[in-house]
Amino acid sequence: KNEVEQSPQNLTAQEGEFITINCSYSVGISALHWLQQHPGGGIVSLFMLSSGKKKHGRLIATINIQEKHSSLHITASHPRDSAVYICAVYTGTASKLTFGTGTRLQVTL
Amino acid sequence: DTAVSQTPKYLVTQMGNDKSIKCEQNLGHDTMYWYKQDSKKFLKIMFSYNNKELIINETVPNRFSPKSPDKAHLNLHINSLELGDSAVYFCASSHWGNTEAFFGQGTRLTVV
C-alpha cells in the first residue's frame, strides 16, 4: 500500500462544477505539496502547506494534520483545469518527497 | 527565464548506449533532485543533492550516476541503457528543509 493515497483516480466534470480531490497519507509529514501536470507537460507546484488552508485564484487547498488528510478544491472548473493533480508529502528531514498516484481530471464543456 | 531547465526534452536511444541528461536551475536553491515517472505516471525520487553532496540515493542501479558540478547543476548519466529505463525523468530544485520544489519540464527517455 502506497504511503500517499489519492481519490478519485479519475474524475470527469462539466465546466463550472466544484471539484474536490482528496489525499490521505499514513506517515508523519512536515509539509504537503499539490502539483499539477498537463498532458505531455512539466510539473507545476500549486501549493505547499503544513497547516490550515491556502487559496490561489479558483484553487483552494486544505490540510488536517491530525486526520492525515488534505483536499484540493477547484471552484468554477474550466476545461483548462484538465490535468493530473498529484499530492506529495515531505517526510523526515532529508527533503524527500513521496508522491501519490495522481488524480486525472477531465473538465468538459 | 526558465527556473529549472532540462535538456534534452526527448531522447531516443538504443539499448546498451550511454546517455546524459542535464539540469540547471537559476533560483539560487541549494538542493536538487532527480525523479523518475513511470508509464503509470507514478513519480519516485532517485537522487537528491544538497550543496553538491549526495543526500538521497533510492536504490537506483549503479548504471545511474548523478553529478553535481556546482549547486546550480545536477546532471544524470546513464550507462548501458535498458528497455526498463524508458520513462520521463524530472529534475527539481528547492531550498534545503522541505520547502517548495520547482520542477523542470521533464526528459522523455525511450530506449529501443
Coordinates of N, CA and C in Angstrom, one line a residue:
Chain A
K1 N 0.9 -1.2 0.0 CA 0.0 0.0 0.0 C 0.9 1.2 0.0
N2 N 0.5 2.2 -0.9 CA 1.3 3.4 -1.0 C 1.1 4.2 0.3
E3 N 2.2 5.0 0.7 CA 2.1 5.8 1.8 C 1.2 7.0 1.6
V4 N 1.0 7.4 0.3 CA 0.1 8.5 0.0 C -0.9 8.0 -1.0
E5 N -2.2 8.2 -0.6 CA -3.3 7.7 -1.5 C -4.1 8.9 -1.9
Q6 N -4.5 8.9 -3.1 CA -5.4 9.9 -3.7 C -6.7 9.3 -4.1
S7 N -7.7 10.1 -4.0 CA -9.0 9.7 -4.6 C -9.8 10.9 -5.1
P8 N -10.5 10.8 -6.2 CA -10.6 9.6 -7.0 C -9.3 9.5 -7.9
Q9 N -9.2 8.4 -8.6 CA -8.1 8.2 -9.5 C -8.4 9.0 -10.8
N10 N -9.7 8.9 -11.2 CA -10.1 9.6 -12.4 C -11.4 10.4 -12.1
L11 N -11.5 11.6 -12.7 CA -12.6 12.4 -12.4 C -13.0 13.2 -13.7
T12 N -14.2 13.1 -14.0 CA -14.8 13.9 -15.2 C -15.8 14.8 -14.6
A13 N -15.7 16.1 -15.0 CA -16.6 17.1 -14.5 C -17.0 18.0 -15.7
Q14 N -18.2 18.6 -15.5 CA -18.6 19.6 -16.5 C -18.1 21.0 -16.1
E15 N -17.9 21.8 -17.1 CA -17.4 23.2 -16.9 C -18.3 23.8 -15.8
G16 N -17.7 24.5 -14.9 CA -18.5 25.2 -13.9 C -18.6 24.4 -12.6
E17 N -18.4 23.1 -12.6 CA -18.6 22.3 -11.4 C -17.5 22.6 -10.4
F18 N -17.9 22.3 -9.1 CA -17.0 22.4 -8.0 C -16.3 21.0 -7.8
I19 N -15.0 21.0 -7.8 CA -14.3 19.7 -7.8 C -13.5 19.6 -6.5
T20 N -13.5 18.4 -6.0 CA -12.6 18.1 -4.8 C -11.8 16.8 -5.1
I21 N -10.5 16.9 -4.8 CA -9.6 15.8 -4.9 C -9.0 15.6 -3.5
N22 N -9.0 14.4 -3.1 CA -8.5 14.0 -1.7 C -7.2 13.3 -1.7
C23 N -6.5 13.6 -0.6 CA -5.2 13.0 -0.4 C -5.1 12.5 1.1
S24 N -4.8 11.2 1.3 CA -4.6 10.7 2.6 C -3.2 10.1 2.7
Y25 N -2.6 10.3 3.8 CA -1.2 9.7 4.0 C -1.1 9.0 5.3
S26 N -0.2 8.1 5.4 CA -0.1 7.2 6.5 C 1.2 7.4 7.3
V27 N 2.0 8.4 7.0 CA 3.2 8.7 7.7 C 3.2 10.1 8.2
G28 N 4.1 10.4 9.2 CA 4.3 11.7 9.7 C 4.9 12.6 8.6
I29 N 4.4 13.8 8.5 CA 4.9 14.7 7.4 C 5.2 16.0 8.0
S30 N 6.1 16.8 7.3 CA 6.4 18.1 7.7 C 5.7 19.1 6.8
A31 N 5.3 18.7 5.6 CA 4.6 19.6 4.6 C 4.0 18.8 3.5
L32 N 3.1 19.3 2.8 CA 2.4 18.6 1.7 C 2.4 19.6 0.5
H33 N 2.6 19.0 -0.7 CA 2.6 19.7 -2.0 C 1.4 19.2 -2.8
W34 N 0.8 20.2 -3.4 CA -0.2 19.8 -4.5 C 0.5 20.3 -5.8
L35 N 0.6 19.3 -6.8 CA 1.2 19.6 -8.0 C 0.3 19.4 -9.2
Q36 N 0.5 20.0 -10.3 CA -0.3 19.9 -11.5 C 0.5 19.5 -12.7
Q37 N 0.1 18.5 -13.4 CA 0.8 18.1 -14.6 C -0.2 18.0 -15.8
H38 N 0.0 18.9 -16.8 CA -0.8 18.8 -18.0 C -0.2 17.7 -18.9
P39 N -1.1 17.2 -19.8 CA -0.6 16.1 -20.7 C 0.6 16.5 -21.4
G40 N 1.6 15.6 -21.4 CA 2.9 15.9 -22.1 C 3.7 17.1 -21.5
G41 N 3.3 17.6 -20.4 CA 3.9 18.7 -19.9 C 4.7 18.5 -18.6
G42 N 5.2 19.6 -18.1 CA 6.0 19.6 -16.9 C 5.1 19.6 -15.7
I43 N 5.8 19.6 -14.5 CA 5.1 19.6 -13.3 C 5.1 21.0 -12.7
V44 N 4.0 21.5 -12.2 CA 3.9 22.8 -11.6 C 3.5 22.7 -10.2
S45 N 4.1 23.4 -9.3 CA 3.7 23.4 -7.9 C 2.5 24.4 -7.8
L46 N 1.4 23.9 -7.2 CA 0.3 24.7 -6.9 C 0.3 25.3 -5.5
F47 N 0.5 24.4 -4.6 CA 0.6 24.8 -3.2 C 1.6 24.0 -2.4
M48 N 2.1 24.6 -1.4 CA 2.8 23.8 -0.3 C 2.2 24.3 1.0
L49 N 1.7 23.3 1.8 CA 1.1 23.7 3.1 C 1.4 22.7 4.2
S50 N 1.5 23.2 5.4 CA 1.7 22.3 6.5 C 0.6 22.5 7.6
S51 N -0.3 23.4 7.4 CA -1.4 23.5 8.2 C -2.5 24.4 7.6
G52 N -3.7 24.2 8.0 CA -4.8 25.2 7.6 C -5.2 25.1 6.2
K53 N -5.2 26.3 5.5 CA -5.8 26.4 4.2 C -5.1 27.5 3.4
K54 N -5.0 27.2 2.1 CA -4.4 28.3 1.2 C -5.3 28.4 0.0
K55 N -5.3 29.6 -0.5 CA -6.2 29.9 -1.7 C -5.4 30.6 -2.7
H56 N -5.6 30.2 -4.0 CA -4.9 30.9 -5.1 C -5.9 30.9 -6.3
G57 N -6.5 32.0 -6.5 CA -7.5 32.1 -7.6 C -8.6 31.2 -7.3
R58 N -8.9 30.2 -8.2 CA -10.0 29.3 -8.1 C -9.6 28.0 -7.3
L59 N -8.4 28.0 -6.9 CA -7.9 26.8 -6.2 C -7.8 27.0 -4.7
I60 N -8.2 26.0 -4.0 CA -8.1 26.1 -2.5 C -7.6 24.7 -2.0
A61 N -6.6 24.8 -1.1 CA -6.0 23.6 -0.6 C -6.2 23.6 1.0
T62 N -6.6 22.5 1.5 CA -6.7 22.4 3.0 C -6.0 21.2 3.5
I63 N -5.5 21.3 4.7 CA -4.9 20.1 5.3 C -5.3 20.0 6.8
N64 N -5.5 18.7 7.2 CA -5.8 18.4 8.5 C -4.7 17.4 9.0
I65 N -3.8 17.9 9.8 CA -2.6 17.1 10.2 C -3.0 16.0 11.1
Q66 N -4.0 16.2 12.0 CA -4.4 15.2 12.9 C -5.1 14.0 12.1
E67 N -5.8 14.3 11.1 CA -6.5 13.3 10.3 C -5.7 12.8 9.2
K68 N -4.5 13.4 9.0 CA -3.6 13.0 7.9 C -4.3 13.0 6.5
H69 N -4.9 14.2 6.3 CA -5.7 14.3 5.1 C -5.6 15.7 4.5
S70 N -5.6 15.8 3.2 CA -5.6 17.1 2.5 C -6.6 17.0 1.4
S71 N -7.2 18.2 1.1 CA -8.1 18.3 -0.1 C -7.6 19.4 -1.0
L72 N -7.8 19.2 -2.3 CA -7.7 20.3 -3.3 C -9.0 20.6 -3.9
H73 N -9.5 21.8 -3.8 CA -10.8 22.2 -4.4 C -10.5 23.1 -5.6
I74 N -11.3 22.9 -6.6 CA -11.3 23.8 -7.7 C -12.7 24.3 -7.9
T75 N -12.9 25.6 -7.8 CA -14.2 26.2 -8.0 C -14.4 26.7 -9.4
A76 N -15.6 26.6 -9.9 CA -15.9 27.1 -11.3 C -15.0 26.4 -12.3
S77 N -14.9 25.1 -12.3 CA -13.9 24.4 -13.1 C -14.0 24.8 -14.6
H78 N -12.9 24.7 -15.3 CA -12.8 25.1 -16.7 C -12.0 24.0 -17.4
P79 N -12.3 23.8 -18.7 CA -11.5 22.8 -19.5 C -10.0 22.9 -19.3
R80 N -9.5 24.1 -19.1 CA -8.0 24.3 -19.0 C -7.5 23.7 -17.7
D81 N -8.4 23.4 -16.7 CA -8.0 22.7 -15.5 C -7.8 21.2 -15.7
S82 N -8.1 20.7 -16.9 CA -7.9 19.3 -17.2 C -6.4 19.0 -17.1
A83 N -6.0 18.1 -16.2 CA -4.6 17.8 -15.9 C -4.6 16.6 -14.9
V84 N -3.4 16.2 -14.6 CA -3.2 15.2 -13.5 C -2.8 16.0 -12.3
Y85 N -3.5 15.8 -11.1 CA -3.1 16.5 -9.9 C -2.5 15.5 -9.0
I86 N -1.4 15.9 -8.4 CA -0.5 15.0 -7.7 C -0.3 15.6 -6.3
C87 N -0.5 14.7 -5.3 CA -0.3 15.1 -3.9 C 1.1 14.5 -3.5
A88 N 1.9 15.3 -2.8 CA 3.2 14.8 -2.4 C 3.6 15.3 -1.0
V89 N 4.2 14.4 -0.2 CA 4.5 14.8 1.2 C 5.9 14.8 1.4
Y90 N 6.4 15.7 2.3 CA 7.7 15.7 2.8 C 7.7 14.8 4.1
T91 N 8.6 13.8 4.1 CA 8.7 13.0 5.3 C 10.2 13.1 5.7
G92 N 10.4 13.2 7.0 CA 11.7 13.3 7.5 C 12.4 14.6 7.3
T93 N 13.7 14.7 7.4 CA 14.3 16.0 7.2 C 15.2 16.1 6.0
A94 N 15.2 15.0 5.2 CA 16.1 15.0 4.0 C 15.5 15.6 2.8
S95 N 14.5 16.4 2.9 CA 13.8 17.0 1.8 C 13.4 15.9 0.8
K96 N 12.8 14.9 1.2 CA 12.4 13.8 0.4 C 10.9 13.8 0.2
L97 N 10.5 13.9 -1.1 CA 9.0 13.9 -1.4 C 8.6 12.5 -1.7
T98 N 7.4 12.1 -1.2 CA 6.8 10.8 -1.5 C 5.5 11.2 -2.2
F99 N 5.2 10.6 -3.3 CA 4.1 11.0 -4.2 C 2.9 10.1 -4.1
G100 N 1.7 10.7 -4.3 CA 0.5 9.9 -4.5 C 0.5 9.5 -6.0
T101 N -0.5 8.7 -6.3 CA -0.6 8.1 -7.6 C -1.3 9.1 -8.6
G102 N -1.7 10.2 -8.1 CA -2.3 11.2 -9.0 C -3.8 11.0 -9.3
T103 N -4.4 12.1 -9.6 CA -5.9 12.1 -10.0 C -6.0 12.8 -11.4
R104 N -6.5 12.0 -12.3 CA -6.6 12.6 -13.7 C -8.0 13.3 -13.8
L105 N -8.0 14.6 -14.0 CA -9.2 15.4 -14.1 C -9.4 15.8 -15.5
Q106 N -10.7 15.6 -16.0 CA -11.1 16.0 -17.3 C -12.3 16.9 -17.1
V107 N -12.2 18.1 -17.6 CA -13.3 19.0 -17.5 C -13.9 19.3 -18.9
T108 N -15.1 19.0 -19.1 CA -15.7 19.1 -20.4 C -16.7 20.3 -20.5
L109 N -16.9 20.8 -21.7 CA -17.8 21.9 -21.9 C -19.2 21.5 -21.7
Chain B
D1 N 12.4 33.5 -18.5 CA 13.5 32.8 -17.9 C 13.0 31.6 -17.2
T2 N 13.6 30.4 -17.7 CA 13.1 29.2 -17.2 C 13.9 28.9 -15.8
A3 N 13.1 28.6 -14.8 CA 13.7 28.4 -13.5 C 14.5 27.1 -13.4
V4 N 13.9 26.0 -13.8 CA 14.6 24.7 -13.8 C 14.5 24.2 -15.3
S5 N 15.7 24.1 -15.9 CA 15.6 23.6 -17.3 C 16.4 22.3 -17.4
Q6 N 15.8 21.5 -18.2 CA 16.4 20.2 -18.5 C 16.7 20.0 -20.0
T7 N 17.7 19.4 -20.4 CA 18.0 19.1 -21.8 C 18.6 17.7 -21.9
P8 N 18.1 16.9 -22.9 CA 17.1 17.3 -23.9 C 15.7 17.0 -23.4
K9 N 14.7 17.4 -24.1 CA 13.3 17.2 -23.7 C 12.9 15.7 -24.2
Y10 N 13.5 15.3 -25.3 CA 13.2 14.0 -25.8 C 14.5 13.3 -26.1
L11 N 14.6 12.0 -25.8 CA 15.8 11.2 -26.0 C 15.4 9.8 -26.4
V12 N 15.8 9.4 -27.6 CA 15.5 8.1 -28.1 C 16.9 7.5 -28.4
T13 N 17.1 6.3 -27.8 CA 18.4 5.7 -27.9 C 18.3 4.2 -27.9
Q14 N 19.3 3.5 -28.3 CA 19.3 2.0 -28.4 C 19.8 1.5 -27.1
M15 N 19.3 0.3 -26.8 CA 19.8 -0.5 -25.6 C 21.3 -0.6 -25.6
G16 N 21.9 -0.4 -24.5 CA 23.3 -0.6 -24.3 C 24.1 0.7 -24.4
N17 N 23.4 1.8 -25.0 CA 24.1 3.1 -25.1 C 24.3 3.7 -23.7
D18 N 25.1 4.8 -23.7 CA 25.3 5.6 -22.6 C 24.7 7.0 -22.9
K19 N 24.0 7.6 -22.0 CA 23.4 8.9 -22.3 C 23.4 9.8 -21.1
S20 N 23.4 11.1 -21.3 CA 23.3 12.0 -20.2 C 22.1 13.0 -20.3
I21 N 21.6 13.4 -19.2 CA 20.5 14.4 -19.2 C 21.1 15.5 -18.3
K22 N 20.9 16.8 -18.8 CA 21.5 17.9 -18.0 C 20.3 18.7 -17.3
C23 N 20.6 19.2 -16.2 CA 19.7 20.1 -15.4 C 20.4 21.3 -14.8
E24 N 19.7 22.4 -15.0 CA 20.2 23.6 -14.4 C 19.1 24.4 -13.8
Q25 N 19.4 25.1 -12.7 CA 18.4 25.9 -12.0 C 19.0 27.3 -11.7
N26 N 18.1 28.3 -11.9 CA 18.6 29.7 -11.7 C 17.9 30.3 -10.5
L27 N 17.4 29.5 -9.6 CA 16.6 30.0 -8.5 C 17.4 30.2 -7.2
G28 N 18.7 29.9 -7.3 CA 19.6 30.1 -6.1 C 19.3 29.0 -5.0
H29 N 18.7 27.9 -5.4 CA 18.5 26.8 -4.5 C 19.7 26.0 -4.2
D30 N 19.8 25.4 -3.0 CA 20.9 24.6 -2.7 C 20.7 23.1 -2.8
T31 N 19.5 22.7 -3.1 CA 19.2 21.3 -3.2 C 18.5 20.9 -4.6
M32 N 19.0 19.9 -5.2 CA 18.5 19.5 -6.5 C 18.1 18.0 -6.4
Y33 N 17.2 17.6 -7.3 CA 16.7 16.2 -7.3 C 16.6 15.6 -8.7
W34 N 16.6 14.3 -8.8 CA 16.1 13.6 -9.9 C 15.0 12.7 -9.5
Y35 N 13.9 12.8 -10.3 CA 12.7 11.9 -10.1 C 12.4 11.1 -11.4
K36 N 11.9 9.9 -11.2 CA 11.5 9.1 -12.4 C 10.0 8.9 -12.4
Q37 N 9.4 9.2 -13.5 CA 8.0 9.0 -13.7 C 7.7 7.8 -14.6
D38 N 7.1 6.7 -14.1 CA 6.9 5.5 -14.9 C 5.7 5.7 -15.8
S39 N 5.4 4.6 -16.5 CA 4.4 4.6 -17.5 C 3.0 4.9 -16.9
K40 N 2.8 4.6 -15.7 CA 1.6 4.9 -15.0 C 1.6 6.2 -14.3
K41 N 2.5 7.1 -14.7 CA 2.6 8.4 -14.2 C 3.0 8.5 -12.7
F42 N 3.5 7.4 -12.1 CA 3.9 7.5 -10.7 C 5.3 8.0 -10.6
L43 N 5.5 9.0 -9.7 CA 6.8 9.6 -9.5 C 7.5 9.1 -8.3
K44 N 8.8 8.9 -8.5 CA 9.6 8.4 -7.4 C 11.0 9.0 -7.4
I45 N 11.4 9.4 -6.2 CA 12.7 10.0 -6.1 C 13.8 9.0 -6.5
M46 N 14.8 9.6 -7.2 CA 16.0 8.8 -7.4 C 17.2 9.3 -6.6
F47 N 17.5 10.6 -6.7 CA 18.6 11.2 -6.0 C 18.3 12.6 -5.5
S48 N 18.9 13.0 -4.5 CA 18.9 14.4 -4.1 C 20.3 14.8 -3.7
Y49 N 20.7 16.0 -4.0 CA 22.0 16.6 -3.7 C 21.7 17.9 -3.0
N50 N 22.5 18.1 -1.9 CA 22.5 19.4 -1.2 C 23.9 20.0 -1.2
N51 N 24.0 21.2 -1.8 CA 25.4 21.8 -1.9 C 26.4 20.8 -2.5
K52 N 26.0 20.2 -3.5 CA 26.8 19.3 -4.3 C 27.1 17.9 -3.6
E53 N 26.5 17.7 -2.4 CA 26.7 16.5 -1.7 C 25.5 15.6 -1.9
L54 N 25.7 14.3 -2.2 CA 24.7 13.3 -2.3 C 24.0 13.1 -1.0
I55 N 22.7 13.3 -0.9 CA 21.9 13.1 0.3 C 21.0 11.8 0.2
I56 N 20.3 11.7 -0.9 CA 19.4 10.5 -1.1 C 19.8 9.8 -2.3
N57 N 19.9 8.5 -2.2 CA 20.1 7.6 -3.3 C 19.2 6.4 -3.1
E58 N 18.0 6.4 -3.8 CA 17.0 5.5 -3.5 C 17.1 4.2 -4.3
T59 N 18.0 3.4 -3.9 CA 18.2 2.0 -4.5 C 18.1 2.1 -6.0
V60 N 18.8 3.0 -6.6 CA 18.9 3.2 -8.0 C 20.1 2.3 -8.5
P61 N 19.9 1.6 -9.7 CA 21.1 0.8 -10.2 C 22.3 1.7 -10.3
N62 N 23.5 1.0 -10.2 CA 24.7 1.7 -10.3 C 24.9 2.3 -11.7
R63 N 24.1 1.9 -12.7 CA 24.3 2.4 -14.0 C 23.9 3.9 -14.1
F64 N 23.2 4.3 -13.1 CA 22.8 5.7 -13.0 C 23.7 6.5 -12.1
S65 N 24.4 7.5 -12.6 CA 25.3 8.2 -11.8 C 25.0 9.7 -12.0
P66 N 24.6 10.3 -10.9 CA 24.4 11.8 -10.9 C 25.7 12.5 -10.7
K67 N 25.8 13.7 -11.2 CA 27.0 14.5 -11.0 C 26.5 15.9 -10.8
S68 N 27.0 16.6 -9.7 CA 26.7 17.9 -9.4 C 28.0 18.8 -9.4
P69 N 28.3 19.4 -10.6 CA 29.5 20.2 -10.6 C 29.4 21.5 -9.8
D70 N 28.2 22.0 -9.6 CA 28.0 23.1 -8.7 C 26.6 23.1 -8.2
K71 N 26.2 24.0 -7.3 CA 24.8 24.0 -6.7 C 23.7 24.2 -7.8
A72 N 24.1 24.8 -8.9 CA 23.0 25.1 -9.9 C 22.8 24.0 -10.9
H73 N 23.7 23.0 -10.9 CA 23.6 21.9 -11.9 C 23.6 20.6 -11.3
L74 N 22.7 19.7 -11.8 CA 22.7 18.3 -11.4 C 22.4 17.5 -12.7
N75 N 23.5 16.8 -13.2 CA 23.3 16.0 -14.4 C 23.2 14.5 -14.0
L76 N 22.5 13.8 -15.0 CA 22.3 12.4 -14.8 C 22.9 11.6 -15.9
H77 N 23.8 10.8 -15.6 CA 24.4 9.9 -16.6 C 23.9 8.5 -16.5
I78 N 23.6 7.9 -17.6 CA 23.1 6.5 -17.5 C 23.9 5.7 -18.4
N79 N 24.5 4.6 -17.9 CA 25.3 3.7 -18.7 C 24.5 2.5 -19.1
S80 N 24.9 1.9 -20.2 CA 24.3 0.6 -20.6 C 22.8 0.6 -20.5
L81 N 22.1 1.5 -21.2 CA 20.7 1.7 -21.1 C 19.9 0.4 -21.4
E82 N 18.9 0.2 -20.6 CA 18.0 -1.0 -20.7 C 16.6 -0.5 -21.1
L83 N 15.8 -1.4 -21.6 CA 14.4 -1.1 -22.0 C 13.6 -0.5 -20.9
G84 N 13.9 -1.1 -19.7 CA 13.1 -0.6 -18.5 C 13.5 0.7 -18.0
D85 N 14.5 1.3 -18.6 CA 14.9 2.7 -18.2 C 14.0 3.7 -18.9
S86 N 13.2 3.3 -19.9 CA 12.3 4.2 -20.6 C 11.3 4.8 -19.6
A87 N 11.2 6.1 -19.5 CA 10.4 6.8 -18.5 C 10.6 8.3 -18.8
V88 N 9.9 9.1 -18.0 CA 10.1 10.5 -18.0 C 10.9 10.9 -16.8
Y89 N 12.0 11.6 -16.9 CA 12.9 11.9 -15.8 C 12.7 13.4 -15.6
F90 N 12.4 13.7 -14.3 CA 12.2 15.1 -13.9 C 13.3 15.6 -13.0
C91 N 13.9 16.7 -13.2 CA 14.8 17.4 -12.3 C 14.0 18.4 -11.5
A92 N 14.4 18.7 -10.3 CA 13.7 19.6 -9.5 C 14.7 20.3 -8.5
S93 N 14.3 21.4 -8.0 CA 15.2 22.1 -7.0 C 14.4 22.7 -5.9
S94 N 15.0 23.0 -4.8 CA 14.4 23.7 -3.7 C 15.4 24.2 -2.7
H95 N 15.0 25.0 -1.8 CA 15.9 25.3 -0.7 C 15.9 24.0 0.3
W96 N 17.0 23.8 1.0 CA 17.0 22.6 1.9 C 16.0 22.8 3.0
G97 N 15.4 21.8 3.4 CA 14.5 21.8 4.6 C 13.0 21.8 4.3
N98 N 12.7 20.9 3.3 CA 11.3 20.7 3.0 C 10.5 21.9 2.6
T99 N 11.1 22.6 1.6 CA 10.5 23.8 1.1 C 9.9 23.5 -0.3
E100 N 9.2 24.5 -0.9 CA 8.6 24.3 -2.1 C 9.6 23.9 -3.2
A101 N 9.2 22.8 -3.9 CA 10.1 22.3 -5.0 C 9.6 22.8 -6.4
F102 N 10.5 23.1 -7.2 CA 10.2 23.6 -8.6 C 10.8 22.5 -9.6
F103 N 10.0 22.2 -10.5 CA 10.3 21.1 -11.4 C 10.7 21.6 -12.8
G104 N 11.5 20.8 -13.5 CA 11.8 21.0 -14.9 C 10.7 20.5 -15.7
Q105 N 10.8 20.6 -17.0 CA 9.8 20.2 -18.0 C 9.8 18.7 -18.2
G106 N 10.9 18.0 -17.7 CA 10.9 16.6 -17.9 C 11.7 16.2 -19.2
T107 N 12.3 15.0 -19.1 CA 13.0 14.4 -20.3 C 12.4 13.0 -20.5
R108 N 11.8 12.9 -21.7 CA 11.2 11.6 -22.1 C 12.3 10.8 -22.7
L109 N 12.7 9.7 -22.0 CA 13.7 8.8 -22.5 C 13.0 7.5 -23.0
T110 N 13.3 7.2 -24.2 CA 12.8 6.0 -24.9 C 14.0 5.1 -25.3
V111 N 14.0 3.9 -24.7 CA 15.1 3.0 -25.1 C 14.5 1.9 -26.0
V112 N 15.1 1.8 -27.2 CA 14.6 0.8 -28.2 C 15.6 -0.3 -28.4

